[in-house]
Coordinates of C-alpha atoms in Angstrom, one line a residue:
M1 CA -107.3 -36.2 -160.3
A2 CA -111.0 -35.3 -160.5
G3 CA -110.7 -33.7 -157.1
D4 CA -107.8 -31.6 -158.4
I5 CA -109.9 -30.4 -161.4
K6 CA -112.8 -29.5 -159.1
L7 CA -110.5 -27.6 -156.9
M8 CA -109.1 -25.7 -159.8
Q9 CA -112.6 -24.8 -161.1
E10 CA -113.6 -23.6 -157.6
L11 CA -110.4 -21.4 -157.5
A12 CA -111.2 -20.0 -160.9
V13 CA -114.7 -19.0 -159.8
R14 CA -113.3 -17.4 -156.6
A15 CA -110.7 -15.5 -158.7
M16 CA -113.3 -14.3 -161.1
R17 CA -115.3 -12.8 -158.2
H18 CA -112.3 -10.8 -157.3
G19 CA -111.7 -9.6 -160.9
A20 CA -108.9 -12.0 -161.6
E21 CA -108.8 -14.8 -164.2
I22 CA -106.8 -18.0 -163.9
D23 CA -106.4 -20.9 -166.4
V24 CA -108.0 -24.1 -165.3
T25 CA -106.8 -26.1 -168.2
T26 CA -104.4 -28.8 -167.0
N27 CA -101.0 -29.6 -168.5
A28 CA -102.3 -33.0 -169.4
E29 CA -105.3 -31.5 -171.3
R30 CA -102.9 -29.2 -173.3
R31 CA -100.5 -32.0 -174.0
R32 CA -103.3 -34.3 -175.2
A33 CA -104.7 -31.6 -177.5
V34 CA -101.4 -30.9 -179.1
L35 CA -100.1 -34.4 -179.5
A36 CA -103.4 -35.4 -181.2
H37 CA -102.0 -33.5 -184.3
P38 CA -98.7 -35.0 -185.7
D39 CA -97.8 -31.7 -187.4
L40 CA -98.2 -29.7 -184.2
A41 CA -96.4 -32.3 -182.2
A42 CA -93.5 -32.2 -184.6
R43 CA -93.2 -28.4 -184.0
L44 CA -92.3 -29.1 -180.4
C45 CA -89.0 -30.5 -181.7
E46 CA -88.2 -27.4 -183.7
A47 CA -86.5 -24.1 -182.6
P48 CA -87.1 -22.4 -180.3
L49 CA -88.5 -25.4 -178.3
G50 CA -86.1 -28.1 -179.3
Y51 CA -87.7 -31.1 -177.5
S52 CA -85.9 -34.3 -178.4
S53 CA -89.4 -35.9 -178.8
P54 CA -92.9 -34.5 -178.7
D55 CA -93.6 -36.8 -175.8
R56 CA -91.1 -34.9 -173.7
W57 CA -93.4 -31.9 -173.4
T58 CA -95.5 -32.1 -170.3
G59 CA -98.1 -29.6 -171.5
Y60 CA -96.7 -26.8 -169.4
I61 CA -96.9 -23.3 -170.8
P62 CA -95.0 -20.6 -168.9
P63 CA -97.1 -17.8 -167.3
E64 CA -98.1 -14.8 -169.4
M65 CA -96.7 -12.5 -166.7
W66 CA -93.3 -12.9 -165.1
Q67 CA -92.2 -10.7 -162.3
Q68 CA -94.9 -8.1 -163.2
L69 CA -93.7 -8.0 -166.8
P70 CA -95.1 -9.6 -169.9
N71 CA -93.4 -12.9 -170.6
R72 CA -92.3 -12.6 -174.2
S73 CA -89.9 -15.6 -174.2
P74 CA -89.7 -17.3 -177.6
R75 CA -90.4 -20.6 -176.0
R76 CA -93.7 -19.3 -174.4
L77 CA -94.8 -17.7 -177.6
A78 CA -94.2 -20.8 -179.6
L79 CA -96.0 -23.0 -177.1
V80 CA -99.0 -20.6 -177.0
E81 CA -99.1 -20.5 -180.8
I82 CA -99.0 -24.3 -181.1
Y83 CA -101.7 -24.8 -178.4
E84 CA -104.0 -22.2 -179.9
E85 CA -103.8 -24.0 -183.2
A86 CA -104.8 -27.2 -181.5
L87 CA -107.7 -25.4 -179.9
S88 CA -108.7 -23.9 -183.3
R89 CA -108.7 -27.3 -184.9
A90 CA -110.7 -28.9 -182.1
S91 CA -113.3 -26.1 -182.3
A92 CA -113.6 -26.5 -186.1
A93 CA -114.1 -30.2 -185.7
H94 CA -116.7 -29.7 -183.1
Q95 CA -118.6 -27.2 -185.3
A96 CA -118.4 -29.6 -188.2
Q97 CA -119.9 -32.4 -186.1
E98 CA -122.8 -30.1 -184.9
A99 CA -123.5 -29.1 -188.5
A100 CA -123.7 -32.7 -189.7

């Protein structure tokens, strides 16, 4: 797995050199970040997502672009919103630790 992460990081660096940007966050990292918050995990079971259990989500977020068009699917938008909230909370917790 460490090799996979290193490869993704190398690909991201190469992409940046060509003016492209790719997400090197793994599904497992996204999943872990969201499931760490019970309220966010519970939202995975609500519409429009409707997972039978938060554990059923793999951490996958569909791509921002689909067939050269913005992907505005309700499922993608909900997943992005949930994940961004998890990141916001992690950032606030990190800042609070540094301030202490």
